[in-house]
């Protein structure tokens, strides 16, 4: 066990492609310059040719423990594990000795990344009295839909947000839909369907769509998580897990949705929407999985994490998600916003503007 404790966890937490500027002179002329050996890990060092300074571009620069350990500790804390329980879990899973006081300090220091902590403080009394069952807090399920999707749904958070304001309560159908996924998701359709939401590119008329770049905490969360996870394939999942556990507005992740011929016909014939999707058979369906669903400011936000977000415009894909989710919940498309983001940029638009075109009045 002593040997395991001394072994360093090699988690390369900063890749060159993630670094935009030198933190000292804001220059872009820098290069990799070896590694720095810390007590429990090895981290990449960079050298700026302009100001001739070395740096490690980390939010957690100067920390003794790997960023991934801090990340996991914040997740466990927001899942109501006590600090002592977290230290025991870190020792068991990673062979590292971390004090409960260190855990408490991390929770305080990185509170800006964990807005759910405020809601957690309100609920902790009920947990201690046994009025709330921790096992029911987050519903998680692996969906085998041609590939594995880790669906997650935060029940407590959803209830708290819906009951917080009347403008949110009118969207309670989203909770009913998320509960149904666990028991009644039509897995066969997702396994057999060849039609994907991402296939809609180039079909919609985007002339009247206004894309707005905004400041959003999701970017800061992504930046924090990305530096902690070296494996590109795992970054998506780790970000979703972090936001589901620590964000105050994220209700669910990897949410399966489908849009059938009847749905498309409804939009076209009943609402006169411009939905240029061709479904030939009654059993045909376009399927997809929404990265992140948030509920804030009286609207449901459908979000997609896209590395290099500035280069991509997944408007059609997100619009199909919104059309599908609106039908599955019975809510109006007016109640939805769509967004995509990475560590630096966050863009959003109204899916209604994609399919609803104002008719010019005849003179």
mmCIF file of C-alpha atoms in Angstrom:
data_model
loop_
_atom_site.group_PDB
_atom_site.id
_atom_site.type_symbol
_atom_site.label_atom_id
_atom_site.label_comp_id
_atom_site.label_asym_id
_atom_site.label_seq_id
_atom_site.Cartn_x
_atom_site.Cartn_y
_atom_site.Cartn_z
ATOM 1 C CA UNK A 1 0.000 0.000 0.000
ATOM 2 C CA UNK A 2 2.892 2.345 0.791
ATOM 3 C CA UNK A 3 4.300 1.697 -2.674
ATOM 4 C CA UNK A 4 0.965 2.553 -4.252
ATOM 5 C CA UNK A 5 0.781 5.810 -2.318
ATOM 6 C CA UNK A 6 4.145 6.991 -3.640
ATOM 7 C CA UNK A 7 3.320 6.182 -7.256
ATOM 8 C CA UNK A 8 2.570 9.334 -9.248
ATOM 9 C CA UNK A 9 -0.613 9.638 -11.225
ATOM 10 C CA UNK A 10 0.450 10.741 -14.677
ATOM 11 C CA UNK A 11 -2.359 12.940 -15.917
ATOM 12 C CA UNK A 12 -1.030 15.379 -18.550
ATOM 13 C CA UNK A 13 -3.341 18.254 -17.824
ATOM 14 C CA UNK A 14 -2.454 20.813 -20.456
ATOM 15 C CA UNK A 15 -2.243 20.276 -24.193
ATOM 16 C CA UNK A 16 -0.645 22.848 -26.531
ATOM 17 C CA UNK A 17 -3.854 23.237 -28.538
ATOM 18 C CA UNK A 18 -5.702 24.447 -25.426
ATOM 19 C CA UNK A 19 -3.311 27.318 -24.761
ATOM 20 C CA UNK A 20 -4.057 30.576 -26.512
ATOM 21 C CA UNK A 21 -1.745 33.156 -24.895
ATOM 22 C CA UNK A 22 1.240 33.490 -22.597
ATOM 23 C CA UNK A 23 -0.192 34.453 -19.165
ATOM 24 C CA UNK A 24 2.556 37.076 -18.668
ATOM 25 C CA UNK A 25 2.831 39.040 -21.930
ATOM 26 C CA UNK A 26 -0.254 37.702 -23.758
ATOM 27 C CA UNK A 27 1.998 36.672 -26.633
ATOM 28 C CA UNK A 28 1.388 33.694 -28.907
ATOM 29 C CA UNK A 29 5.008 32.718 -29.637
ATOM 30 C CA UNK A 30 5.657 29.920 -27.134
ATOM 31 C CA UNK A 31 6.679 26.262 -27.172
ATOM 32 C CA UNK A 32 6.774 23.164 -25.009
ATOM 33 C CA UNK A 33 9.729 23.287 -22.628
ATOM 34 C CA UNK A 34 9.940 19.975 -20.799
ATOM 35 C CA UNK A 35 8.060 18.897 -17.692
ATOM 36 C CA UNK A 36 7.844 19.932 -14.064
ATOM 37 C CA UNK A 37 7.923 17.160 -11.489
ATOM 38 C CA UNK A 38 5.404 17.753 -8.734
ATOM 39 C CA UNK A 39 4.832 15.584 -5.703
ATOM 40 C CA UNK A 40 2.090 13.461 -7.260
ATOM 41 C CA UNK A 41 2.222 14.214 -10.985
ATOM 42 C CA UNK A 42 4.231 15.479 -13.946
ATOM 43 C CA UNK A 43 2.980 18.596 -15.780
ATOM 44 C CA UNK A 44 3.870 20.248 -19.081
ATOM 45 C CA UNK A 45 5.949 23.445 -18.965
ATOM 46 C CA UNK A 46 5.907 26.098 -21.713
ATOM 47 C CA UNK A 47 8.449 28.768 -22.655
ATOM 48 C CA UNK A 48 7.485 32.135 -24.152
ATOM 49 C CA UNK A 49 9.984 33.348 -26.759
ATOM 50 C CA UNK A 50 8.739 36.928 -26.382
ATOM 51 C CA UNK A 51 9.018 37.579 -22.634
ATOM 52 C CA UNK A 52 11.387 34.636 -21.991
ATOM 53 C CA UNK A 53 9.334 33.267 -19.114
ATOM 54 C CA UNK A 54 8.265 29.703 -18.340
ATOM 55 C CA UNK A 55 4.713 28.860 -17.336
ATOM 56 C CA UNK A 56 2.204 26.086 -16.747
ATOM 57 C CA UNK A 57 -1.164 27.334 -18.040
ATOM 58 C CA UNK A 58 -3.401 25.952 -15.328
ATOM 59 C CA UNK A 59 -6.275 27.348 -13.308
ATOM 60 C CA UNK A 60 -4.857 25.300 -10.440
ATOM 61 C CA UNK A 61 -1.198 26.257 -10.913
ATOM 62 C CA UNK A 62 0.853 25.719 -7.777
ATOM 63 C CA UNK A 63 -1.299 22.914 -6.384
ATOM 64 C CA UNK A 64 0.296 19.821 -4.848
ATOM 65 C CA UNK A 65 -2.329 17.360 -6.057
ATOM 66 C CA UNK A 66 -3.391 16.536 -9.634
ATOM 67 C CA UNK A 67 -6.220 18.672 -10.972
ATOM 68 C CA UNK A 68 -8.225 15.520 -11.659
ATOM 69 C CA UNK A 69 -8.250 14.713 -7.924
ATOM 70 C CA UNK A 70 -9.567 18.199 -7.174
ATOM 71 C CA UNK A 71 -12.192 17.789 -9.901
ATOM 72 C CA UNK A 72 -13.418 14.478 -8.522
ATOM 73 C CA UNK A 73 -13.469 15.859 -4.983
ATOM 74 C CA UNK A 74 -15.762 18.699 -6.043
ATOM 75 C CA UNK A 75 -18.093 16.241 -7.771
ATOM 76 C CA UNK A 76 -18.236 13.968 -4.733
ATOM 77 C CA UNK A 77 -18.787 16.937 -2.412
ATOM 78 C CA UNK A 78 -21.757 18.077 -4.505
ATOM 79 C CA UNK A 79 -23.091 14.543 -4.363
ATOM 80 C CA UNK A 80 -23.219 14.948 -0.566
ATOM 81 C CA UNK A 81 -20.152 12.932 0.396
ATOM 82 C CA UNK A 82 -18.550 14.318 3.546
ATOM 83 C CA UNK A 83 -14.934 15.485 3.432
ATOM 84 C CA UNK A 84 -13.711 12.496 5.439
ATOM 85 C CA UNK A 85 -15.534 10.123 3.092
ATOM 86 C CA UNK A 86 -13.873 11.830 0.128
ATOM 87 C CA UNK A 87 -10.390 11.432 1.640
ATOM 88 C CA UNK A 88 -11.042 7.724 2.149
ATOM 89 C CA UNK A 89 -12.284 7.372 -1.424
ATOM 90 C CA UNK A 90 -9.201 9.140 -2.833
ATOM 91 C CA UNK A 91 -6.948 6.884 -0.761
ATOM 92 C CA UNK A 92 -8.786 3.777 -1.940
ATOM 93 C CA UNK A 93 -9.076 4.728 -5.623
ATOM 94 C CA UNK A 94 -5.831 6.647 -6.218
ATOM 95 C CA UNK A 95 -3.517 5.779 -3.340
ATOM 96 C CA UNK A 96 -3.115 9.429 -2.306
ATOM 97 C CA UNK A 97 -3.349 10.833 1.211
ATOM 98 C CA UNK A 98 -5.435 14.007 1.304
ATOM 99 C CA UNK A 99 -6.703 15.548 4.536
ATOM 100 C CA UNK A 100 -10.331 16.495 5.118
ATOM 101 C CA UNK A 101 -9.160 20.071 5.685
ATOM 102 C CA UNK A 102 -7.624 20.121 2.191
ATOM 103 C CA UNK A 103 -10.934 18.945 0.735
ATOM 104 C CA UNK A 104 -12.759 21.738 2.576
ATOM 105 C CA UNK A 105 -10.299 24.298 1.208
ATOM 106 C CA UNK A 106 -10.813 23.041 -2.368
ATOM 107 C CA UNK A 107 -14.577 23.303 -1.981
ATOM 108 C CA UNK A 108 -14.244 26.929 -0.848
ATOM 109 C CA UNK A 109 -11.585 27.914 -3.392
ATOM 110 C CA UNK A 110 -13.385 26.518 -6.437
ATOM 111 C CA UNK A 111 -16.894 27.462 -5.375
ATOM 112 C CA UNK A 112 -17.256 29.653 -8.483
ATOM 113 C CA UNK A 113 -17.213 26.462 -10.561
ATOM 114 C CA UNK A 114 -19.839 24.766 -8.390
ATOM 115 C CA UNK A 115 -22.979 26.959 -8.183
ATOM 116 C CA UNK A 116 -25.015 23.902 -7.147
ATOM 117 C CA UNK A 117 -23.250 24.205 -3.772
ATOM 118 C CA UNK A 118 -25.721 26.964 -2.829
ATOM 119 C CA UNK A 119 -28.647 24.630 -3.483
ATOM 120 C CA UNK A 120 -26.819 21.840 -1.683
ATOM 121 C CA UNK A 121 -26.459 24.000 1.441
ATOM 122 C CA UNK A 122 -30.244 24.384 1.473
ATOM 123 C CA UNK A 123 -30.840 20.628 1.157
ATOM 124 C CA UNK A 124 -28.138 19.291 3.479
ATOM 125 C CA UNK A 125 -30.389 19.563 6.554
ATOM 126 C CA UNK A 126 -33.033 17.355 4.962
ATOM 127 C CA UNK A 127 -30.373 14.828 3.999
ATOM 128 C CA UNK A 128 -29.047 14.618 7.556
ATOM 129 C CA UNK A 129 -32.599 14.131 8.893
ATOM 130 C CA UNK A 130 -33.206 11.341 6.401
ATOM 131 C CA UNK A 131 -36.013 13.251 4.687
ATOM 132 C CA UNK A 132 -34.257 12.868 1.322
ATOM 133 C CA UNK A 133 -32.850 9.631 -0.077
ATOM 134 C CA UNK A 134 -29.426 10.217 -1.648
ATOM 135 C CA UNK A 135 -29.906 7.182 -3.869
ATOM 136 C CA UNK A 136 -32.734 9.000 -5.656
ATOM 137 C CA UNK A 137 -30.832 12.254 -6.197
ATOM 138 C CA UNK A 138 -29.347 11.454 -9.617
ATOM 139 C CA UNK A 139 -30.709 8.840 -12.005
ATOM 140 C CA UNK A 140 -27.996 7.352 -14.227
ATOM 141 C CA UNK A 141 -28.319 4.743 -16.928
ATOM 142 C CA UNK A 142 -26.150 3.388 -19.744
ATOM 143 C CA UNK A 143 -27.969 3.501 -23.075
ATOM 144 C CA UNK A 144 -26.723 0.992 -25.651
ATOM 145 C CA UNK A 145 -27.785 2.885 -28.775
ATOM 146 C CA UNK A 146 -25.249 1.615 -31.354
ATOM 147 C CA UNK A 147 -22.688 3.091 -28.996
ATOM 148 C CA UNK A 148 -22.829 3.683 -25.243
ATOM 149 C CA UNK A 149 -24.396 6.917 -23.965
ATOM 150 C CA UNK A 150 -24.263 7.707 -20.233
ATOM 151 C CA UNK A 151 -27.645 9.277 -19.555
ATOM 152 C CA UNK A 152 -27.856 11.250 -16.321
ATOM 153 C CA UNK A 153 -30.760 13.141 -14.758
ATOM 154 C CA UNK A 154 -30.602 15.250 -11.556
ATOM 155 C CA UNK A 155 -34.005 14.831 -9.882
ATOM 156 C CA UNK A 156 -33.463 17.130 -6.915
ATOM 157 C CA UNK A 157 -32.117 19.980 -8.971
ATOM 158 C CA UNK A 158 -34.970 19.680 -11.446
ATOM 159 C CA UNK A 159 -37.557 19.819 -8.656
ATOM 160 C CA UNK A 160 -35.833 22.783 -7.007
ATOM 161 C CA UNK A 161 -35.658 24.823 -10.235
ATOM 162 C CA UNK A 162 -39.239 24.032 -11.282
ATOM 163 C CA UNK A 163 -40.578 25.053 -7.880
ATOM 164 C CA UNK A 164 -38.384 28.156 -7.637
ATOM 165 C CA UNK A 165 -40.396 30.400 -9.958
ATOM 166 C CA UNK A 166 -43.737 30.184 -11.738
ATOM 167 C CA UNK A 167 -42.072 30.839 -15.109
ATOM 168 C CA UNK A 168 -40.107 27.639 -14.579
ATOM 169 C CA UNK A 169 -43.016 25.588 -13.240
ATOM 170 C CA UNK A 170 -44.878 25.899 -16.541
ATOM 171 C CA UNK A 171 -42.075 23.779 -18.031
ATOM 172 C CA UNK A 172 -42.685 20.844 -15.666
ATOM 173 C CA UNK A 173 -43.284 18.588 -18.686
ATOM 174 C CA UNK A 174 -39.494 18.335 -19.034
ATOM 175 C CA UNK A 175 -39.357 16.496 -15.695
ATOM 176 C CA UNK A 176 -42.085 14.075 -16.766
ATOM 177 C CA UNK A 177 -40.184 13.327 -19.979
ATOM 178 C CA UNK A 178 -36.852 12.757 -18.202
ATOM 179 C CA UNK A 179 -38.509 10.344 -15.771
ATOM 180 C CA UNK A 180 -39.972 8.377 -18.698
ATOM 181 C CA UNK A 181 -36.547 7.854 -20.278
ATOM 182 C CA UNK A 182 -35.519 5.601 -17.416
ATOM 183 C CA UNK A 183 -38.535 3.312 -17.734
ATOM 184 C CA UNK A 184 -39.855 3.634 -21.272
ATOM 185 C CA UNK A 185 -37.090 4.698 -23.673
ATOM 186 C CA UNK A 186 -37.740 2.920 -27.041
ATOM 187 C CA UNK A 187 -34.210 1.516 -27.318
ATOM 188 C CA UNK A 188 -35.007 -0.536 -30.421
ATOM 189 C CA UNK A 189 -35.640 2.598 -32.501
ATOM 190 C CA UNK A 190 -32.296 4.103 -31.484
ATOM 191 C CA UNK A 191 -30.472 0.868 -32.278
ATOM 192 C CA UNK A 192 -32.063 0.359 -35.696
ATOM 193 C CA UNK A 193 -32.434 3.930 -36.992
ATOM 194 C CA UNK A 194 -29.906 5.095 -39.596
ATOM 195 C CA UNK A 195 -31.096 8.719 -39.545
ATOM 196 C CA UNK A 196 -29.162 11.120 -37.310
ATOM 197 C CA UNK A 197 -29.909 14.657 -36.189
ATOM 198 C CA UNK A 198 -26.435 15.632 -37.399
ATOM 199 C CA UNK A 199 -27.436 14.671 -40.970
ATOM 200 C CA UNK A 200 -29.655 17.757 -41.340
ATOM 201 C CA UNK A 201 -26.773 20.058 -42.309
ATOM 202 C CA UNK A 202 -27.531 22.270 -45.297
ATOM 203 C CA UNK A 203 -31.268 21.531 -45.352
ATOM 204 C CA UNK A 204 -32.628 24.423 -43.269
ATOM 205 C CA UNK A 205 -32.910 28.046 -44.341
ATOM 206 C CA UNK A 206 -30.751 29.976 -41.869
ATOM 207 C CA UNK A 207 -31.176 33.452 -43.385
ATOM 208 C CA UNK A 208 -33.215 34.836 -40.472
ATOM 209 C CA UNK A 209 -31.310 33.115 -37.672
ATOM 210 C CA UNK A 210 -29.474 35.416 -35.304
ATOM 211 C CA UNK A 211 -26.498 33.830 -33.555
ATOM 212 C CA UNK A 212 -25.445 35.590 -30.359
ATOM 213 C CA UNK A 213 -22.094 35.171 -28.630
ATOM 214 C CA UNK A 214 -22.441 35.402 -24.847
ATOM 215 C CA UNK A 215 -20.445 35.054 -21.664
ATOM 216 C CA UNK A 216 -21.443 31.856 -19.883
ATOM 217 C CA UNK A 217 -20.172 29.879 -16.914
ATOM 218 C CA UNK A 218 -20.186 26.763 -19.106
ATOM 219 C CA UNK A 219 -16.985 28.017 -20.765
ATOM 220 C CA UNK A 220 -15.221 28.407 -17.410
ATOM 221 C CA UNK A 221 -16.368 24.958 -16.349
ATOM 222 C CA UNK A 222 -15.115 23.480 -19.615
ATOM 223 C CA UNK A 223 -11.728 25.152 -19.165
ATOM 224 C CA UNK A 224 -11.452 23.771 -15.639
ATOM 225 C CA UNK A 225 -12.430 20.237 -16.670
ATOM 226 C CA UNK A 226 -10.358 20.112 -19.873
ATOM 227 C CA UNK A 227 -7.099 20.734 -18.029
ATOM 228 C CA UNK A 228 -7.856 17.834 -15.696
ATOM 229 C CA UNK A 229 -8.516 15.172 -18.332
ATOM 230 C CA UNK A 230 -5.853 14.132 -20.830
ATOM 231 C CA UNK A 231 -7.902 11.588 -22.766
ATOM 232 C CA UNK A 232 -9.794 13.402 -25.545
ATOM 233 C CA UNK A 233 -12.465 10.698 -25.676
ATOM 234 C CA UNK A 234 -13.215 11.108 -21.968
ATOM 235 C CA UNK A 235 -13.332 14.911 -21.864
ATOM 236 C CA UNK A 236 -16.902 15.063 -23.138
ATOM 237 C CA UNK A 237 -18.145 12.636 -20.503
ATOM 238 C CA UNK A 238 -16.154 14.232 -17.670
ATOM 239 C CA UNK A 239 -17.540 17.680 -18.500
ATOM 240 C CA UNK A 240 -21.089 16.338 -18.564
ATOM 241 C CA UNK A 241 -20.588 14.593 -15.227
ATOM 242 C CA UNK A 242 -19.122 17.739 -13.668
ATOM 243 C CA UNK A 243 -21.927 19.992 -14.908
ATOM 244 C CA UNK A 244 -24.619 17.521 -13.880
ATOM 245 C CA UNK A 245 -23.182 17.346 -10.349
ATOM 246 C CA UNK A 246 -21.897 20.881 -9.793
ATOM 247 C CA UNK A 247 -23.834 23.291 -12.029
ATOM 248 C CA UNK A 248 -27.046 24.836 -10.685
ATOM 249 C CA UNK A 249 -29.061 24.737 -13.936
ATOM 250 C CA UNK A 250 -28.030 21.478 -15.652
ATOM 251 C CA UNK A 251 -30.901 18.977 -15.437
ATOM 252 C CA UNK A 252 -29.686 16.116 -17.608
ATOM 253 C CA UNK A 253 -26.960 14.881 -19.970
ATOM 254 C CA UNK A 254 -26.892 12.531 -22.982
ATOM 255 C CA UNK A 255 -30.655 12.784 -23.357
ATOM 256 C CA UNK A 256 -32.077 10.560 -26.149
ATOM 257 C CA UNK A 257 -34.580 12.221 -28.496
ATOM 258 C CA UNK A 258 -36.321 11.175 -31.701
ATOM 259 C CA UNK A 259 -38.364 12.900 -34.382
ATOM 260 C CA UNK A 260 -40.799 10.844 -36.480
ATOM 261 C CA UNK A 261 -42.756 11.441 -39.678
ATOM 262 C CA UNK A 262 -45.878 12.324 -37.702
ATOM 263 C CA UNK A 263 -43.915 15.010 -35.856
ATOM 264 C CA UNK A 264 -42.548 16.528 -39.059
ATOM 265 C CA UNK A 265 -46.029 16.506 -40.624
ATOM 266 C CA UNK A 266 -47.408 18.241 -37.527
ATOM 267 C CA UNK A 267 -44.894 21.060 -37.781
ATOM 268 C CA UNK A 268 -45.510 21.503 -41.493
ATOM 269 C CA UNK A 269 -49.283 21.135 -41.688
ATOM 270 C CA UNK A 270 -50.502 22.365 -38.308
ATOM 271 C CA UNK A 271 -47.942 25.092 -37.568
ATOM 272 C CA UNK A 272 -46.803 25.959 -41.090
ATOM 273 C CA UNK A 273 -43.145 25.585 -40.073
ATOM 274 C CA UNK A 274 -40.414 25.149 -42.661
ATOM 275 C CA UNK A 275 -39.025 21.711 -41.699
ATOM 276 C CA UNK A 276 -37.183 20.291 -44.756
ATOM 277 C CA UNK A 277 -36.687 16.787 -43.370
ATOM 278 C CA UNK A 278 -37.750 13.811 -45.459
ATOM 279 C CA UNK A 279 -39.073 10.758 -43.630
ATOM 280 C CA UNK A 280 -40.578 8.213 -46.019
ATOM 281 C CA UNK A 281 -42.093 5.600 -43.734
ATOM 282 C CA UNK A 282 -44.352 5.950 -40.712
ATOM 283 C CA UNK A 283 -41.782 4.093 -38.609
ATOM 284 C CA UNK A 284 -38.813 6.191 -39.756
ATOM 285 C CA UNK A 285 -37.285 8.406 -37.072
ATOM 286 C CA UNK A 286 -34.377 10.798 -36.752
ATOM 287 C CA UNK A 287 -32.504 10.101 -33.514
ATOM 288 C CA UNK A 288 -29.887 11.857 -31.442
ATOM 289 C CA UNK A 289 -28.582 12.458 -27.933
ATOM 290 C CA UNK A 290 -28.510 15.944 -26.422
ATOM 291 C CA UNK A 291 -25.240 16.679 -24.618
ATOM 292 C CA UNK A 292 -26.674 18.936 -21.920
ATOM 293 C CA UNK A 293 -30.137 20.225 -20.981
ATOM 294 C CA UNK A 294 -30.381 23.267 -18.720
ATOM 295 C CA UNK A 295 -33.357 25.149 -17.304
ATOM 296 C CA UNK A 296 -32.789 28.845 -16.606
ATOM 297 C CA UNK A 297 -34.590 32.151 -17.030
ATOM 298 C CA UNK A 298 -37.855 30.393 -17.819
ATOM 299 C CA UNK A 299 -36.437 28.573 -20.852
ATOM 300 C CA UNK A 300 -35.058 25.128 -21.659
ATOM 301 C CA UNK A 301 -31.541 25.326 -23.077
ATOM 302 C CA UNK A 302 -30.313 22.568 -25.391
ATOM 303 C CA UNK A 303 -26.510 22.651 -25.323
ATOM 304 C CA UNK A 304 -23.737 20.949 -27.251
ATOM 305 C CA UNK A 305 -20.047 20.949 -26.304
ATOM 306 C CA UNK A 306 -18.002 21.522 -29.471
ATOM 307 C CA UNK A 307 -14.200 21.870 -29.281
ATOM 308 C CA UNK A 308 -13.148 24.834 -31.445
ATOM 309 C CA UNK A 309 -16.696 26.193 -31.209
ATOM 310 C CA UNK A 310 -15.791 29.291 -33.215
ATOM 311 C CA UNK A 311 -15.236 27.128 -36.312
ATOM 312 C CA UNK A 312 -18.514 25.197 -36.110
ATOM 313 C CA UNK A 313 -22.190 26.085 -36.459
ATOM 314 C CA UNK A 314 -24.242 23.007 -35.505
ATOM 315 C CA UNK A 315 -27.464 24.981 -35.963
ATOM 316 C CA UNK A 316 -29.339 22.320 -37.930
ATOM 317 C CA UNK A 317 -28.430 19.534 -35.512
ATOM 318 C CA UNK A 318 -29.499 21.550 -32.470
ATOM 319 C CA UNK A 319 -32.689 22.636 -34.228
ATOM 320 C CA UNK A 320 -33.630 18.994 -34.844
ATOM 321 C CA UNK A 321 -32.992 18.315 -31.140
ATOM 322 C CA UNK A 322 -35.313 21.197 -30.224
ATOM 323 C CA UNK A 323 -38.041 20.061 -32.639
ATOM 324 C CA UNK A 324 -37.849 16.549 -31.190
ATOM 325 C CA UNK A 325 -37.805 17.636 -27.544
ATOM 326 C CA UNK A 326 -40.700 20.049 -28.047
ATOM 327 C CA UNK A 327 -42.851 17.224 -29.430
ATOM 328 C CA UNK A 328 -41.755 14.727 -26.786
ATOM 329 C CA UNK A 329 -42.623 17.132 -23.967
ATOM 330 C CA UNK A 330 -45.625 18.832 -25.569
ATOM 331 C CA UNK A 331 -44.011 22.232 -24.996
ATOM 332 C CA UNK A 332 -43.923 25.047 -27.543
ATOM 333 C CA UNK A 333 -40.754 25.583 -29.560
ATOM 334 C CA UNK A 334 -40.908 29.131 -28.195
ATOM 335 C CA UNK A 335 -39.768 27.733 -24.826
ATOM 336 C CA UNK A 336 -36.412 26.519 -26.155
ATOM 337 C CA UNK A 337 -32.996 28.001 -26.829
ATOM 338 C CA UNK A 338 -30.043 26.196 -28.397
ATOM 339 C CA UNK A 339 -26.336 26.743 -27.746
ATOM 340 C CA UNK A 340 -22.903 25.319 -28.446
ATOM 341 C CA UNK A 341 -19.687 26.127 -26.587
ATOM 342 C CA UNK A 342 -16.091 25.279 -25.719
ATOM 343 C CA UNK A 343 -13.594 26.696 -23.211
ATOM 344 C CA UNK A 344 -13.551 30.131 -24.832
ATOM 345 C CA UNK A 345 -16.775 30.738 -26.733
ATOM 346 C CA UNK A 346 -20.517 30.307 -26.179
ATOM 347 C CA UNK A 347 -23.054 30.846 -28.974
ATOM 348 C CA UNK A 348 -26.834 30.643 -28.788
ATOM 349 C CA UNK A 349 -29.885 31.052 -31.013
ATOM 350 C CA UNK A 350 -33.644 30.485 -31.028
ATOM 351 C CA UNK A 351 -34.643 27.317 -32.931
ATOM 352 C CA UNK A 352 -38.026 28.922 -33.628
ATOM 353 C CA UNK A 353 -36.282 31.420 -35.907
ATOM 354 C CA UNK A 354 -34.933 28.546 -38.008
ATOM 355 C CA UNK A 355 -38.311 27.035 -38.894
ATOM 356 C CA UNK A 356 -40.798 29.884 -38.519
ATOM 357 C CA UNK A 357 -40.640 32.406 -41.344
ATOM 358 C CA UNK A 358 -42.748 35.538 -41.225
ATOM 359 C CA UNK A 359 -44.956 35.840 -44.269
ATOM 360 C CA UNK A 360 -44.896 39.135 -46.105
ATOM 361 C CA UNK A 361 -48.286 40.818 -46.097
ATOM 362 C CA UNK A 362 -49.941 41.098 -49.473
ATOM 363 C CA UNK A 363 -50.600 44.652 -50.614
#
